[in-house]
Amino acid sequence: MKKLKKSLLQKMFPKNDQKFPEIRFPEFTYAWEQRKLGEVINPIVREIPKPTKPYIRISVRSHAKGTFHQFVDDPDKVAMENVYVVKEDDLIVNITFAWEHAIAIATKEDDGLVVSHRFPTYRANDKSDIHFLKYLVSKKEFRTQLELISPGGAGRNRVMSKKDFLEIKINTSSFVEEQQKIGTFFTALDRYITIHQRKLENVKKLKKSLLQQMFV
């Protein structure tokens, strides 16, 4: 299923030099267009004072693998004075590891938690669908763009330019309805993959348990 998803991501989004996807919903026939990322998302800043009590902050995994949470038990050890609130469906980038594809869409579990200044957040505007963008930014071609705007040496020395981030050129459908259909399709596919993986893991656990009981 993961191989199928990878193949569909390549075919349902046009290649860099093309204007039409190989696979498409039949009701959409117009050419896709090239736009700057800053034309379809807007920076959003929800700055608040750093909590004085223990709190949970969000971080972003490399390789477009989503978000994870970190527990801060002693806020006094955190040098920054302010943090930034995240809302569900925010686009979050880790500017120090953007070159390693550290980009994600905030989930329901992330809603209301905070990030540091190293994690700028953005919202899709009326020209785009956030679930469509989720899969667009997960593609390896987008990672290449993030690498190009993250100059410097390895690790934390490679800091992404937030200005250049909004200048990244993407191929997108001008019809939000088409974007929504693509986003919904891949979201459903991801859910199916997750369910299949869980079933496979349960079968493996059952097999292990049975083998242990049979060879006591």
Short mmCIF file of N, CA and C in Angstrom, two decimals, residues 8-182:
data_model
loop_
_atom_site.label_atom_id
_atom_site.label_comp_id
_atom_site.label_asym_id
_atom_site.label_seq_id
_atom_site.Cartn_x
_atom_site.Cartn_y
_atom_site.Cartn_z
N LEU A 8 1.03 6.99 -6.59
CA LEU A 8 -0.07 7.93 -6.82
C LEU A 8 0.34 9.37 -6.55
N LEU A 9 1.21 9.58 -5.56
CA LEU A 9 1.70 10.93 -5.30
C LEU A 9 2.45 11.48 -6.51
N GLN A 10 3.15 10.61 -7.21
CA GLN A 10 3.88 11.04 -8.40
C GLN A 10 2.94 11.31 -9.57
N LYS A 11 1.84 10.55 -9.64
CA LYS A 11 0.97 10.64 -10.81
C LYS A 11 -0.19 11.61 -10.64
N MET A 12 -0.58 11.90 -9.40
CA MET A 12 -1.71 12.82 -9.19
C MET A 12 -1.26 14.25 -8.97
N PHE A 13 0.06 14.46 -8.98
CA PHE A 13 0.64 15.80 -8.98
C PHE A 13 1.52 15.91 -10.22
N PRO A 14 1.38 16.99 -11.02
CA PRO A 14 2.21 17.10 -12.23
C PRO A 14 3.70 17.17 -11.90
N LYS A 15 4.51 16.63 -12.79
CA LYS A 15 5.95 16.79 -12.66
C LYS A 15 6.30 18.26 -12.88
N ASN A 16 7.49 18.65 -12.47
CA ASN A 16 7.87 20.07 -12.47
C ASN A 16 7.69 20.76 -13.81
N ASP A 17 7.92 20.05 -14.90
CA ASP A 17 7.86 20.67 -16.23
C ASP A 17 6.52 20.42 -16.93
N GLN A 18 5.53 19.93 -16.20
CA GLN A 18 4.24 19.62 -16.81
C GLN A 18 3.10 20.39 -16.13
N LYS A 19 1.97 20.47 -16.83
CA LYS A 19 0.82 21.22 -16.31
C LYS A 19 -0.38 20.33 -16.03
N PHE A 20 -0.26 19.05 -16.37
CA PHE A 20 -1.39 18.14 -16.18
C PHE A 20 -0.91 16.89 -15.42
N PRO A 21 -1.66 16.45 -14.40
CA PRO A 21 -1.32 15.19 -13.72
C PRO A 21 -1.59 14.01 -14.65
N GLU A 22 -0.88 12.90 -14.43
CA GLU A 22 -1.13 11.69 -15.20
C GLU A 22 -2.47 11.07 -14.84
N ILE A 23 -2.83 11.13 -13.56
CA ILE A 23 -4.11 10.60 -13.09
C ILE A 23 -4.91 11.75 -12.50
N ARG A 24 -6.19 11.83 -12.88
CA ARG A 24 -6.98 13.00 -12.46
C ARG A 24 -8.45 12.63 -12.32
N PHE A 25 -9.15 13.33 -11.45
CA PHE A 25 -10.60 13.18 -11.38
C PHE A 25 -11.19 13.74 -12.67
N PRO A 26 -12.12 13.01 -13.31
CA PRO A 26 -12.56 13.34 -14.67
C PRO A 26 -13.22 14.70 -14.84
N GLU A 27 -13.80 15.23 -13.77
CA GLU A 27 -14.51 16.51 -13.91
C GLU A 27 -13.58 17.71 -13.99
N PHE A 28 -12.28 17.50 -13.80
CA PHE A 28 -11.31 18.60 -13.86
C PHE A 28 -10.39 18.41 -15.06
N THR A 29 -10.37 19.41 -15.93
CA THR A 29 -9.60 19.27 -17.18
C THR A 29 -8.62 20.41 -17.42
N TYR A 30 -8.74 21.50 -16.70
CA TYR A 30 -7.86 22.65 -16.94
C TYR A 30 -6.44 22.38 -16.46
N ALA A 31 -5.50 23.08 -17.08
CA ALA A 31 -4.09 22.95 -16.70
C ALA A 31 -3.86 23.47 -15.29
N TRP A 32 -2.95 22.82 -14.57
CA TRP A 32 -2.51 23.35 -13.29
C TRP A 32 -1.62 24.56 -13.54
N GLU A 33 -1.42 25.35 -12.51
CA GLU A 33 -0.61 26.55 -12.66
C GLU A 33 0.49 26.61 -11.61
N GLN A 34 1.52 27.37 -11.94
CA GLN A 34 2.62 27.54 -11.00
C GLN A 34 2.36 28.79 -10.15
N ARG A 35 2.48 28.61 -8.85
CA ARG A 35 2.30 29.74 -7.93
C ARG A 35 3.40 29.72 -6.88
N LYS A 36 3.62 30.89 -6.29
CA LYS A 36 4.52 30.94 -5.15
C LYS A 36 3.76 30.43 -3.92
N LEU A 37 4.48 29.77 -3.03
CA LEU A 37 3.84 29.24 -1.83
C LEU A 37 3.16 30.35 -1.05
N GLY A 38 3.76 31.53 -1.05
CA GLY A 38 3.18 32.67 -0.34
C GLY A 38 1.86 33.16 -0.90
N GLU A 39 1.48 32.66 -2.08
CA GLU A 39 0.19 33.02 -2.66
C GLU A 39 -0.94 32.15 -2.13
N VAL A 40 -0.58 31.01 -1.54
CA VAL A 40 -1.62 30.07 -1.09
C VAL A 40 -1.62 29.84 0.42
N ILE A 41 -0.60 30.35 1.11
CA ILE A 41 -0.58 30.28 2.58
C ILE A 41 -0.20 31.64 3.15
N ASN A 42 -0.60 31.88 4.38
CA ASN A 42 -0.27 33.13 5.06
C ASN A 42 0.42 32.83 6.39
N PRO A 43 1.47 33.59 6.72
CA PRO A 43 2.10 33.42 8.04
C PRO A 43 1.10 33.76 9.14
N ILE A 44 1.15 33.03 10.23
CA ILE A 44 0.27 33.30 11.36
C ILE A 44 1.10 33.29 12.64
N VAL A 45 0.94 34.33 13.44
CA VAL A 45 1.72 34.45 14.68
C VAL A 45 0.77 34.62 15.85
N ARG A 46 0.79 33.69 16.78
CA ARG A 46 -0.04 33.76 17.98
C ARG A 46 0.90 33.76 19.19
N GLU A 47 1.55 34.83 19.40
CA GLU A 47 2.59 34.93 20.44
C GLU A 47 1.98 35.12 21.82
N ILE A 48 2.47 34.35 22.78
CA ILE A 48 2.04 34.49 24.18
C ILE A 48 3.28 34.37 25.08
N PRO A 49 3.20 34.85 26.30
CA PRO A 49 4.32 34.68 27.23
C PRO A 49 4.56 33.20 27.52
N LYS A 50 5.79 32.84 27.71
CA LYS A 50 6.13 31.45 28.06
C LYS A 50 5.42 31.05 29.35
N PRO A 51 4.81 29.87 29.39
CA PRO A 51 4.13 29.43 30.62
C PRO A 51 5.10 29.38 31.80
N THR A 52 4.57 29.65 32.96
CA THR A 52 5.39 29.61 34.18
C THR A 52 5.35 28.23 34.84
N LYS A 53 4.38 27.41 34.41
CA LYS A 53 4.27 26.05 34.93
C LYS A 53 4.65 25.05 33.83
N PRO A 54 4.90 23.79 34.17
CA PRO A 54 5.24 22.79 33.16
C PRO A 54 4.22 22.77 32.02
N TYR A 55 4.72 22.58 30.82
CA TYR A 55 3.83 22.61 29.65
C TYR A 55 4.34 21.65 28.58
N ILE A 56 3.52 21.45 27.56
CA ILE A 56 3.88 20.57 26.44
C ILE A 56 4.11 21.43 25.21
N ARG A 57 5.21 21.17 24.53
CA ARG A 57 5.48 21.90 23.30
C ARG A 57 5.57 20.91 22.13
N ILE A 58 5.35 21.45 20.94
CA ILE A 58 5.35 20.64 19.72
C ILE A 58 6.71 20.73 19.04
N SER A 59 7.13 19.61 18.49
CA SER A 59 8.28 19.60 17.59
C SER A 59 7.87 18.88 16.31
N VAL A 60 8.71 18.97 15.29
CA VAL A 60 8.37 18.40 13.98
C VAL A 60 9.42 17.37 13.58
N ARG A 61 8.96 16.20 13.20
CA ARG A 61 9.88 15.14 12.79
C ARG A 61 10.46 15.42 11.40
N SER A 62 11.66 14.95 11.18
CA SER A 62 12.26 15.03 9.85
C SER A 62 11.56 14.05 8.92
N HIS A 63 11.84 14.19 7.62
CA HIS A 63 11.30 13.31 6.58
C HIS A 63 9.78 13.37 6.49
N ALA A 64 9.21 14.54 6.85
CA ALA A 64 7.76 14.77 6.73
C ALA A 64 6.95 13.70 7.45
N LYS A 65 7.41 13.33 8.66
CA LYS A 65 6.77 12.27 9.43
C LYS A 65 5.83 12.79 10.51
N GLY A 66 5.45 14.07 10.44
CA GLY A 66 4.47 14.58 11.39
C GLY A 66 5.08 15.26 12.60
N THR A 67 4.24 15.51 13.59
CA THR A 67 4.65 16.21 14.81
C THR A 67 4.84 15.23 15.97
N PHE A 68 5.49 15.70 17.01
CA PHE A 68 5.55 14.95 18.27
C PHE A 68 5.61 15.95 19.42
N HIS A 69 5.37 15.48 20.63
CA HIS A 69 5.27 16.37 21.79
C HIS A 69 6.43 16.18 22.75
N GLN A 70 6.84 17.28 23.36
CA GLN A 70 7.90 17.26 24.37
C GLN A 70 7.38 17.92 25.64
N PHE A 71 7.62 17.28 26.77
CA PHE A 71 7.17 17.82 28.05
C PHE A 71 8.27 18.71 28.64
N VAL A 72 7.92 19.95 28.94
CA VAL A 72 8.86 20.89 29.56
C VAL A 72 8.51 20.97 31.04
N ASP A 73 9.32 20.34 31.87
CA ASP A 73 8.98 20.29 33.30
C ASP A 73 9.49 21.51 34.06
N ASP A 74 10.49 22.20 33.50
CA ASP A 74 11.04 23.39 34.17
C ASP A 74 11.16 24.53 33.17
N PRO A 75 10.11 25.37 33.04
CA PRO A 75 10.14 26.47 32.09
C PRO A 75 11.30 27.44 32.29
N ASP A 76 11.83 27.52 33.51
CA ASP A 76 12.94 28.44 33.77
C ASP A 76 14.19 28.06 33.00
N LYS A 77 14.29 26.80 32.61
CA LYS A 77 15.45 26.35 31.85
C LYS A 77 15.35 26.67 30.36
N VAL A 78 14.18 27.15 29.94
CA VAL A 78 13.97 27.52 28.54
C VAL A 78 14.29 29.00 28.39
N ALA A 79 15.26 29.32 27.54
CA ALA A 79 15.78 30.68 27.46
C ALA A 79 14.78 31.69 26.92
N MET A 80 13.92 31.29 26.02
CA MET A 80 13.01 32.23 25.37
C MET A 80 11.96 32.79 26.34
N GLU A 81 11.50 33.99 26.05
CA GLU A 81 10.49 34.64 26.88
C GLU A 81 9.07 34.38 26.38
N ASN A 82 8.95 34.10 25.07
CA ASN A 82 7.63 33.92 24.47
C ASN A 82 7.56 32.61 23.69
N VAL A 83 6.36 32.10 23.54
CA VAL A 83 6.11 30.92 22.72
C VAL A 83 4.94 31.25 21.79
N TYR A 84 4.60 30.29 20.91
CA TYR A 84 3.61 30.57 19.88
C TYR A 84 2.58 29.45 19.82
N VAL A 85 1.32 29.82 19.89
CA VAL A 85 0.23 28.84 19.93
C VAL A 85 -0.01 28.24 18.55
N VAL A 86 -0.25 26.95 18.53
CA VAL A 86 -0.53 26.22 17.30
C VAL A 86 -2.00 25.81 17.28
N LYS A 87 -2.61 25.89 16.11
CA LYS A 87 -3.98 25.44 15.93
C LYS A 87 -4.02 24.28 14.93
N GLU A 88 -5.02 23.44 15.06
CA GLU A 88 -5.19 22.33 14.12
C GLU A 88 -5.17 22.84 12.69
N ASP A 89 -4.50 22.14 11.82
CA ASP A 89 -4.37 22.45 10.39
C ASP A 89 -3.40 23.59 10.10
N ASP A 90 -2.62 24.02 11.09
CA ASP A 90 -1.49 24.91 10.79
C ASP A 90 -0.43 24.13 10.03
N LEU A 91 0.25 24.79 9.12
CA LEU A 91 1.45 24.24 8.50
C LEU A 91 2.63 24.69 9.35
N ILE A 92 3.43 23.75 9.84
CA ILE A 92 4.56 24.07 10.73
C ILE A 92 5.86 23.63 10.07
N VAL A 93 6.87 24.49 10.17
CA VAL A 93 8.20 24.15 9.64
C VAL A 93 9.23 24.31 10.75
N ASN A 94 10.15 23.38 10.84
CA ASN A 94 11.30 23.51 11.73
C ASN A 94 12.42 24.15 10.92
N ILE A 95 12.72 25.42 11.17
CA ILE A 95 13.66 26.13 10.29
C ILE A 95 15.08 25.60 10.40
N THR A 96 15.43 24.91 11.49
CA THR A 96 16.79 24.38 11.62
C THR A 96 16.95 23.01 10.96
N PHE A 97 15.83 22.34 10.72
CA PHE A 97 15.91 21.03 10.05
C PHE A 97 14.97 20.95 8.85
N ALA A 98 14.62 22.10 8.28
CA ALA A 98 13.80 22.10 7.07
C ALA A 98 14.52 21.35 5.95
N TRP A 99 15.84 21.48 5.91
CA TRP A 99 16.64 20.79 4.88
C TRP A 99 16.49 19.28 4.96
N GLU A 100 16.07 18.79 6.14
CA GLU A 100 15.84 17.36 6.35
C GLU A 100 14.35 17.04 6.27
N HIS A 101 13.60 17.97 5.66
CA HIS A 101 12.17 17.77 5.41
C HIS A 101 11.34 17.77 6.69
N ALA A 102 11.72 18.63 7.64
CA ALA A 102 10.97 18.74 8.90
C ALA A 102 9.81 19.72 8.71
N ILE A 103 8.71 19.21 8.18
CA ILE A 103 7.53 20.02 7.90
C ILE A 103 6.30 19.15 8.16
N ALA A 104 5.23 19.76 8.70
CA ALA A 104 4.06 18.96 9.08
C ALA A 104 2.82 19.83 9.14
N ILE A 105 1.67 19.16 9.15
CA ILE A 105 0.39 19.82 9.39
C ILE A 105 -0.05 19.47 10.80
N ALA A 106 -0.43 20.48 11.58
CA ALA A 106 -0.84 20.26 12.96
C ALA A 106 -2.12 19.42 13.01
N THR A 107 -2.15 18.48 13.94
CA THR A 107 -3.31 17.60 14.12
C THR A 107 -4.22 18.13 15.23
N LYS A 108 -5.32 17.42 15.43
CA LYS A 108 -6.24 17.77 16.51
C LYS A 108 -5.53 17.70 17.87
N GLU A 109 -4.60 16.73 18.01
CA GLU A 109 -3.86 16.57 19.26
C GLU A 109 -2.89 17.72 19.50
N ASP A 110 -2.52 18.43 18.45
CA ASP A 110 -1.59 19.56 18.57
C ASP A 110 -2.30 20.86 18.94
N ASP A 111 -3.60 20.91 18.72
CA ASP A 111 -4.36 22.15 18.87
C ASP A 111 -4.22 22.74 20.27
N GLY A 112 -3.79 24.01 20.33
CA GLY A 112 -3.66 24.70 21.61
C GLY A 112 -2.31 24.56 22.26
N LEU A 113 -1.46 23.67 21.75
CA LEU A 113 -0.10 23.55 22.28
C LEU A 113 0.78 24.63 21.66
N VAL A 114 2.05 24.65 22.04
CA VAL A 114 2.91 25.76 21.63
C VAL A 114 4.19 25.27 20.95
N VAL A 115 4.83 26.21 20.25
CA VAL A 115 6.13 25.98 19.63
C VAL A 115 7.04 27.16 19.96
N SER A 116 8.33 26.97 19.68
CA SER A 116 9.29 28.06 19.86
C SER A 116 9.36 28.88 18.57
N HIS A 117 10.19 29.91 18.59
CA HIS A 117 10.34 30.78 17.42
C HIS A 117 10.97 30.05 16.24
N ARG A 118 11.52 28.87 16.47
CA ARG A 118 12.13 28.10 15.39
C ARG A 118 11.11 27.30 14.58
N PHE A 119 9.85 27.45 14.92
CA PHE A 119 8.79 26.71 14.23
C PHE A 119 7.71 27.67 13.73
N PRO A 120 7.99 28.43 12.67
CA PRO A 120 6.97 29.33 12.13
C PRO A 120 5.75 28.55 11.64
N THR A 121 4.58 29.17 11.77
CA THR A 121 3.34 28.52 11.37
C THR A 121 2.63 29.32 10.29
N TYR A 122 1.84 28.61 9.49
CA TYR A 122 1.15 29.22 8.35
C TYR A 122 -0.25 28.62 8.24
N ARG A 123 -1.16 29.39 7.62
CA ARG A 123 -2.52 28.90 7.37
C ARG A 123 -2.80 28.95 5.88
N ALA A 124 -3.51 27.94 5.38
CA ALA A 124 -3.96 27.95 4.00
C ALA A 124 -4.98 29.06 3.81
N ASN A 125 -4.90 29.77 2.69
CA ASN A 125 -5.89 30.80 2.40
C ASN A 125 -6.98 30.23 1.49
N ASP A 126 -7.82 31.11 0.94
CA ASP A 126 -8.96 30.61 0.15
C ASP A 126 -8.57 30.06 -1.22
N LYS A 127 -7.27 30.13 -1.55
CA LYS A 127 -6.81 29.58 -2.82
C LYS A 127 -6.29 28.15 -2.68
N SER A 128 -6.33 27.62 -1.46
CA SER A 128 -5.74 26.30 -1.26
C SER A 128 -6.47 25.51 -0.19
N ASP A 129 -6.26 24.20 -0.23
CA ASP A 129 -6.81 23.28 0.77
C ASP A 129 -5.65 22.70 1.56
N ILE A 130 -5.73 22.76 2.88
CA ILE A 130 -4.61 22.36 3.73
C ILE A 130 -4.27 20.88 3.58
N HIS A 131 -5.27 20.04 3.34
CA HIS A 131 -5.01 18.60 3.21
C HIS A 131 -4.32 18.28 1.89
N PHE A 132 -4.63 19.06 0.87
CA PHE A 132 -3.91 18.97 -0.40
C PHE A 132 -2.46 19.39 -0.20
N LEU A 133 -2.25 20.50 0.50
CA LEU A 133 -0.90 20.99 0.77
C LEU A 133 -0.09 19.98 1.58
N LYS A 134 -0.76 19.28 2.48
CA LYS A 134 -0.06 18.28 3.30
C LYS A 134 0.68 17.28 2.43
N TYR A 135 0.04 16.83 1.37
CA TYR A 135 0.67 15.83 0.51
C TYR A 135 1.61 16.46 -0.50
N LEU A 136 1.32 17.69 -0.90
CA LEU A 136 2.23 18.38 -1.80
C LEU A 136 3.59 18.61 -1.14
N VAL A 137 3.59 19.09 0.11
CA VAL A 137 4.86 19.39 0.78
C VAL A 137 5.58 18.13 1.24
N SER A 138 4.90 16.98 1.21
CA SER A 138 5.55 15.73 1.61
C SER A 138 6.37 15.12 0.48
N LYS A 139 6.22 15.63 -0.72
CA LYS A 139 6.91 15.07 -1.88
C LYS A 139 8.40 15.39 -1.85
N LYS A 140 9.20 14.51 -2.44
CA LYS A 140 10.65 14.70 -2.43
C LYS A 140 11.07 15.96 -3.18
N GLU A 141 10.28 16.36 -4.18
CA GLU A 141 10.60 17.58 -4.92
C GLU A 141 10.53 18.80 -4.01
N PHE A 142 9.60 18.78 -3.06
CA PHE A 142 9.48 19.91 -2.13
C PHE A 142 10.66 19.90 -1.16
N ARG A 143 11.08 18.72 -0.75
CA ARG A 143 12.26 18.64 0.13
C ARG A 143 13.47 19.27 -0.56
N THR A 144 13.61 19.02 -1.85
CA THR A 144 14.74 19.62 -2.58
C THR A 144 14.69 21.14 -2.49
N GLN A 145 13.49 21.71 -2.60
CA GLN A 145 13.34 23.17 -2.48
C GLN A 145 13.74 23.64 -1.08
N LEU A 146 13.37 22.89 -0.06
CA LEU A 146 13.73 23.25 1.31
C LEU A 146 15.24 23.20 1.51
N GLU A 147 15.89 22.24 0.89
CA GLU A 147 17.34 22.15 0.99
C GLU A 147 18.00 23.38 0.36
N LEU A 148 17.47 23.83 -0.77
CA LEU A 148 18.05 24.96 -1.48
C LEU A 148 17.94 26.27 -0.71
N ILE A 149 16.92 26.40 0.13
CA ILE A 149 16.75 27.66 0.88
C ILE A 149 17.25 27.54 2.31
N SER A 150 18.03 26.48 2.56
CA SER A 150 18.62 26.27 3.89
C SER A 150 20.14 26.21 3.74
N PRO A 151 20.79 27.35 3.53
CA PRO A 151 22.24 27.36 3.31
C PRO A 151 23.02 27.07 4.58
N GLY A 152 24.30 26.77 4.41
CA GLY A 152 25.17 26.56 5.57
C GLY A 152 25.63 25.13 5.69
N GLY A 153 26.29 24.82 6.82
CA GLY A 153 26.80 23.48 7.06
C GLY A 153 25.72 22.55 7.57
N ALA A 154 26.13 21.43 8.11
CA ALA A 154 25.17 20.43 8.57
C ALA A 154 24.52 20.84 9.89
N GLY A 155 23.38 20.20 10.18
CA GLY A 155 22.72 20.39 11.47
C GLY A 155 22.15 21.78 11.66
N ARG A 156 22.28 22.29 12.88
CA ARG A 156 21.63 23.54 13.25
C ARG A 156 22.19 24.77 12.52
N ASN A 157 23.31 24.60 11.84
CA ASN A 157 23.87 25.73 11.09
C ASN A 157 23.11 25.98 9.79
N ARG A 158 22.30 25.01 9.38
CA ARG A 158 21.52 25.17 8.15
C ARG A 158 20.13 25.69 8.50
N VAL A 159 19.97 26.98 8.51
CA VAL A 159 18.70 27.59 8.90
C VAL A 159 17.94 28.04 7.66
N MET A 160 16.70 27.61 7.56
CA MET A 160 15.86 27.97 6.42
C MET A 160 15.51 29.45 6.42
N SER A 161 15.52 30.04 5.25
CA SER A 161 15.08 31.43 5.09
C SER A 161 13.56 31.47 5.02
N LYS A 162 12.92 32.12 5.98
CA LYS A 162 11.45 32.21 5.98
C LYS A 162 10.96 33.03 4.79
N LYS A 163 11.75 34.00 4.37
CA LYS A 163 11.38 34.81 3.19
C LYS A 163 11.39 33.94 1.94
N ASP A 164 12.46 33.16 1.77
CA ASP A 164 12.57 32.30 0.59
C ASP A 164 11.54 31.18 0.62
N PHE A 165 11.12 30.76 1.80
CA PHE A 165 10.11 29.71 1.92
C PHE A 165 8.83 30.12 1.19
N LEU A 166 8.43 31.36 1.36
CA LEU A 166 7.21 31.85 0.72
C LEU A 166 7.39 32.07 -0.78
N GLU A 167 8.64 32.05 -1.24
CA GLU A 167 8.93 32.23 -2.67
C GLU A 167 9.01 30.90 -3.42
N ILE A 168 8.97 29.78 -2.68
CA ILE A 168 9.03 28.47 -3.34
C ILE A 168 7.89 28.35 -4.35
N LYS A 169 8.21 27.87 -5.54
CA LYS A 169 7.20 27.72 -6.58
C LYS A 169 6.63 26.30 -6.55
N ILE A 170 5.31 26.23 -6.61
CA ILE A 170 4.62 24.94 -6.58
C ILE A 170 3.66 24.84 -7.75
N ASN A 171 3.39 23.62 -8.19
CA ASN A 171 2.35 23.37 -9.18
C ASN A 171 1.06 23.04 -8.44
N THR A 172 0.00 23.76 -8.76
CA THR A 172 -1.25 23.55 -8.03
C THR A 172 -2.46 23.74 -8.95
N SER A 173 -3.54 23.08 -8.61
CA SER A 173 -4.79 23.29 -9.33
C SER A 173 -5.39 24.62 -8.90
N SER A 174 -5.94 25.35 -9.85
CA SER A 174 -6.59 26.62 -9.52
C SER A 174 -7.98 26.39 -8.94
N PHE A 175 -8.45 25.14 -8.97
CA PHE A 175 -9.76 24.79 -8.42
C PHE A 175 -9.58 24.18 -7.03
N VAL A 176 -10.06 24.88 -6.02
CA VAL A 176 -9.94 24.36 -4.65
C VAL A 176 -10.69 23.04 -4.53
N GLU A 177 -11.77 22.89 -5.30
CA GLU A 177 -12.54 21.65 -5.25
C GLU A 177 -11.69 20.45 -5.66
N GLU A 178 -10.83 20.63 -6.65
CA GLU A 178 -9.94 19.55 -7.07
C GLU A 178 -8.91 19.26 -5.98
N GLN A 179 -8.37 20.31 -5.39
CA GLN A 179 -7.43 20.15 -4.28
C GLN A 179 -8.08 19.36 -3.14
N GLN A 180 -9.32 19.71 -2.82
CA GLN A 180 -10.02 19.03 -1.72
C GLN A 180 -10.21 17.55 -2.02
N LYS A 181 -10.54 17.22 -3.27
CA LYS A 181 -10.73 15.82 -3.63
C LYS A 181 -9.42 15.03 -3.50
N ILE A 182 -8.33 15.65 -3.91
CA ILE A 182 -7.03 14.99 -3.81
C ILE A 182 -6.65 14.80 -2.34
#
